Amino acid sequence: MNGKFITLEGGEGCGKSTQIKLLADSLILKHIETITTKEPGGTPDGAVLRQMLVTGDKDKFDAITECLLYFADRRIHLQNLVWPALKQGKWVISDRYADSTKAYQYFGYNKRIDLSVLDGLYQIVAGDFKPDLTLILDIAPEEGMRRSFSKAQGMETKELRFESRDMEFHQNLRKGFLEIAKQEPQRCMVIDATGDVETVHTRIMRAIEQKFGV
Ligand code: TMP
């Protein structure tokens, strides 16, 4: 595949969505054909799954059901959107991907599910395919949750199923993302997500330049 697959990851309120827009705009200015997408819900069918996953009672699904739904969304996303775009040479930036499953469904829930289940599902759904670069936006959960709740005030449907989990969950999540970055340093870069939007964007562009030379 000719294009590049870049994923942004992080806990609630880390600023991914804002940073993705800025990153895409900067790449387009460099004449790189770029599209942005997200998980869950990057495709019309995935949007139905997203609705199920991010609203409602926090305990409505067990960890296995949740993983299966995220991986179903992922398979639709890869087949219908990500892989065709990469084949056309486009750069695809995704707001979350498989590291979120590991961080939320494994580390967040205090390892309630076996890691081999997640790795097995990943193999079935994506094979050896991996992001070219994963940027992990790191922020203290207290600050992230504050941002996240103030953003949700303006939303018609409140996507707060995960925000309603306790602080321990969010601390585990942060540790999980940092652990993933430590295990795969060639693919993952940790970005300090504190500070204003422009400062974080500059850090991200520095990482892009370092990795791809653009
Ligand atoms: P978002 O709010 O960043 O768009 O993400 C939607 C929610 O889904 C967020 O709370 C994280 C969660 N999530 C998982 O728990 N596992 C996953 O695999 C993915 C992609 C997202």
Coordinates of C-alpha atoms and ligand atoms in Angstrom, one line a residue:
M1 CA 0.0 0.0 0.0
N2 CA 1.3 3.4 -1.0
G3 CA -0.2 5.8 1.5
K4 CA 0.5 6.1 5.1
F5 CA -1.7 5.2 8.0
I6 CA -1.4 7.4 11.0
T7 CA -3.4 6.9 14.2
L8 CA -4.0 9.2 17.1
E9 CA -4.6 7.7 20.5
G10 CA -5.2 8.8 24.0
G11 CA -7.6 9.1 26.9
E12 CA -10.7 11.2 27.1
G13 CA -10.3 14.9 26.4
C14 CA -6.7 14.6 25.2
G15 CA -7.5 16.8 22.1
K16 CA -7.3 14.2 19.4
S17 CA -10.1 15.5 17.2
T18 CA -8.8 19.1 17.1
Q19 CA -5.2 17.9 16.5
I20 CA -6.3 15.6 13.7
K21 CA -8.0 18.5 11.8
L22 CA -4.8 20.6 12.2
L23 CA -2.6 17.8 11.1
A24 CA -4.6 17.0 8.0
D25 CA -4.6 20.7 7.0
S26 CA -0.9 20.9 7.4
L27 CA -0.3 17.7 5.3
I28 CA -2.6 19.0 2.6
L29 CA -0.6 22.2 2.5
K30 CA 2.4 20.0 1.8
H31 CA 0.5 18.6 -1.2
I32 CA -0.1 15.2 0.5
E33 CA -3.6 13.8 -0.3
T34 CA -5.0 13.2 3.2
I35 CA -8.2 12.0 4.6
T36 CA -9.4 11.8 8.3
T37 CA -11.5 9.2 9.8
K38 CA -12.3 7.6 13.2
E39 CA -13.0 4.5 15.2
P40 CA -15.6 3.6 16.2
G41 CA -17.9 5.0 13.5
G42 CA -15.7 5.9 10.5
T43 CA -18.2 4.4 8.0
P44 CA -22.0 4.6 7.8
D45 CA -22.5 1.1 9.1
G46 CA -19.8 1.7 11.8
A47 CA -21.8 4.7 12.9
V48 CA -24.6 2.4 14.0
L49 CA -22.1 0.4 16.1
R50 CA -20.6 3.6 17.5
Q51 CA -24.1 4.7 18.7
M52 CA -24.4 1.3 20.6
L53 CA -20.9 1.6 22.0
V54 CA -20.6 5.1 23.3
T55 CA -24.1 5.7 24.8
G56 CA -26.1 4.1 27.6
D57 CA -25.2 2.3 30.8
K58 CA -21.4 1.8 31.3
D59 CA -22.0 -1.9 32.2
K60 CA -24.4 -2.8 29.5
F61 CA -21.8 -5.0 27.7
D62 CA -19.1 -7.3 29.1
A63 CA -15.5 -6.9 28.0
I64 CA -15.8 -9.7 25.3
T65 CA -18.9 -8.2 23.7
E66 CA -17.3 -4.8 23.7
C67 CA -14.2 -6.1 22.0
L68 CA -16.2 -8.0 19.3
L69 CA -18.2 -4.9 18.5
Y70 CA -15.1 -2.7 18.2
F71 CA -13.4 -5.3 16.0
A72 CA -16.5 -5.6 13.8
D73 CA -16.4 -1.8 13.4
R74 CA -12.6 -2.0 12.7
R75 CA -13.1 -4.7 10.0
I76 CA -15.7 -2.6 8.2
H77 CA -13.5 0.5 8.5
L78 CA -10.4 -1.2 7.1
Q79 CA -12.2 -3.0 4.2
N80 CA -14.5 -0.1 3.1
L81 CA -12.4 2.9 3.8
V82 CA -8.8 2.6 5.1
W83 CA -7.3 0.0 2.8
P84 CA -8.9 1.4 -0.4
A85 CA -7.6 4.9 0.4
L86 CA -4.1 3.7 1.2
K87 CA -4.1 1.7 -2.1
Q88 CA -4.9 5.0 -3.9
G89 CA -1.8 6.5 -2.2
K90 CA -3.7 8.7 0.3
W91 CA -2.6 9.3 3.8
V92 CA -5.2 8.2 6.3
I93 CA -5.4 9.7 9.8
S94 CA -7.6 7.9 12.2
D95 CA -8.9 9.2 15.5
R96 CA -8.3 5.9 17.4
Y97 CA -7.5 2.4 16.2
A98 CA -6.6 -0.9 17.8
D99 CA -4.4 0.5 20.7
S100 CA -7.6 1.9 22.1
T101 CA -9.0 -1.6 22.4
K102 CA -5.9 -2.7 24.3
A103 CA -6.0 0.4 26.5
Y104 CA -9.7 0.5 27.2
Q105 CA -10.8 -3.1 27.2
Y106 CA -7.6 -4.6 28.6
F107 CA -5.7 -2.1 30.7
G108 CA -8.7 0.1 31.6
Y109 CA -10.7 -2.8 32.9
N110 CA -7.7 -4.0 34.9
K111 CA -6.9 -6.9 32.5
R112 CA -10.3 -8.5 32.8
I113 CA -9.8 -10.0 29.4
D114 CA -6.9 -12.2 28.2
L115 CA -4.5 -10.3 26.0
S116 CA -4.2 -13.3 23.7
V117 CA -8.0 -12.9 22.8
L118 CA -7.3 -9.3 21.7
D119 CA -4.2 -10.3 19.7
G120 CA -6.1 -13.2 18.1
L121 CA -9.0 -10.9 17.1
Y122 CA -6.5 -8.4 15.7
Q123 CA -4.9 -11.1 13.5
I124 CA -8.3 -12.2 12.2
V125 CA -9.4 -8.6 11.4
A126 CA -6.2 -7.0 10.2
G127 CA -3.6 -9.7 9.8
D128 CA -0.1 -8.1 9.7
F129 CA -1.3 -4.7 8.8
K130 CA -0.3 -1.9 11.3
P131 CA -0.2 1.9 11.4
D132 CA 2.9 3.5 10.0
L133 CA 2.9 5.9 13.0
T134 CA 0.8 6.1 16.2
L135 CA 0.8 9.4 18.1
I136 CA -0.2 8.9 21.7
L137 CA -1.5 12.1 23.2
D138 CA -0.7 12.1 26.9
I139 CA -2.5 14.1 29.5
A140 CA -3.4 13.7 33.2
P141 CA -6.8 12.1 33.3
E142 CA -8.2 14.9 35.7
E143 CA -7.4 17.5 33.0
G144 CA -8.7 15.3 30.2
M145 CA -12.0 14.6 32.0
R146 CA -12.5 18.3 32.6
R147 CA -12.1 19.1 28.9
S148 CA -14.3 16.1 28.0
F149 CA -17.2 17.1 30.2
S150 CA -17.2 20.7 29.0
K151 CA -17.2 19.5 25.4
A152 CA -20.2 17.2 26.1
Q153 CA -22.3 20.1 27.3
G154 CA -22.9 21.2 23.8
M155 CA -23.6 17.7 22.3
E156 CA -27.1 16.6 21.4
T157 CA -26.4 12.9 22.2
K158 CA -24.1 12.7 25.2
E159 CA -21.3 10.2 24.4
L160 CA -20.3 9.7 28.0
R161 CA -20.4 6.0 28.5
F162 CA -16.6 5.8 29.2
E163 CA -16.3 9.2 30.8
S164 CA -18.7 7.9 33.5
R165 CA -16.1 5.3 34.6
D166 CA -14.1 6.1 37.8
M167 CA -10.7 7.8 38.0
E168 CA -8.9 4.5 38.5
F169 CA -10.1 3.4 35.1
H170 CA -8.8 6.5 33.5
Q171 CA -5.4 6.2 35.4
N172 CA -5.2 2.6 34.1
L173 CA -5.9 3.8 30.7
R174 CA -3.1 6.3 30.7
K175 CA -0.7 3.7 32.0
G176 CA -1.9 1.3 29.3
F177 CA -1.2 3.7 26.5
L178 CA 2.3 4.5 27.9
E179 CA 3.0 0.8 28.2
I180 CA 1.9 0.2 24.6
A181 CA 4.3 3.0 23.5
K182 CA 7.1 1.5 25.4
Q183 CA 6.5 -1.9 23.8
E184 CA 6.5 -0.6 20.3
P185 CA 8.9 2.4 20.1
Q186 CA 9.4 2.1 16.4
R187 CA 5.6 2.7 15.7
C188 CA 4.5 4.8 18.7
M189 CA 5.5 8.4 19.7
V190 CA 4.2 9.9 22.9
I191 CA 3.1 13.5 22.5
D192 CA 2.7 15.8 25.5
A193 CA -0.9 17.0 25.1
T194 CA -0.8 19.7 27.8
G195 CA -0.6 23.4 26.7
D196 CA -2.5 25.2 24.0
V197 CA -3.7 23.8 20.7
E198 CA -0.9 25.4 18.7
T199 CA 1.8 24.1 21.0
V200 CA 0.5 20.6 20.8
H201 CA 0.2 20.9 17.0
T202 CA 3.9 22.0 16.7
R203 CA 4.9 18.9 18.7
I204 CA 2.9 16.7 16.4
M205 CA 4.4 18.2 13.3
R206 CA 7.9 17.7 14.7
A207 CA 7.1 14.0 15.1
I208 CA 5.7 13.7 11.6
E209 CA 8.9 15.3 10.2
Q210 CA 11.1 13.0 12.2
K211 CA 9.2 9.9 11.1
F212 CA 8.5 10.7 7.4
G213 CA 10.8 13.6 6.6
V214 CA 8.0 15.8 5.4
Ligands
TMP1 P1 -13.9 9.0 21.0 O1 -14.8 9.6 22.0 O2 -12.5 9.3 21.2 O3 -14.4 9.2 19.6 O4 -14.0 7.4 21.2 C1 -15.2 6.8 21.5 C2 -15.1 5.9 22.7 O5 -14.8 4.6 22.4 C3 -14.0 6.4 23.7 O6 -14.6 6.4 25.0 C4 -13.0 5.2 23.7 C5 -13.8 4.0 23.3 N1 -13.1 3.0 22.5 C6 -12.9 1.8 23.1 O7 -13.2 1.6 24.3 N2 -12.2 0.8 22.4 C7 -11.8 0.9 21.1 O8 -11.3 0.0 20.5 C8 -12.1 2.2 20.5 C9 -11.7 2.4 19.1 C10 -12.7 3.2 21.2

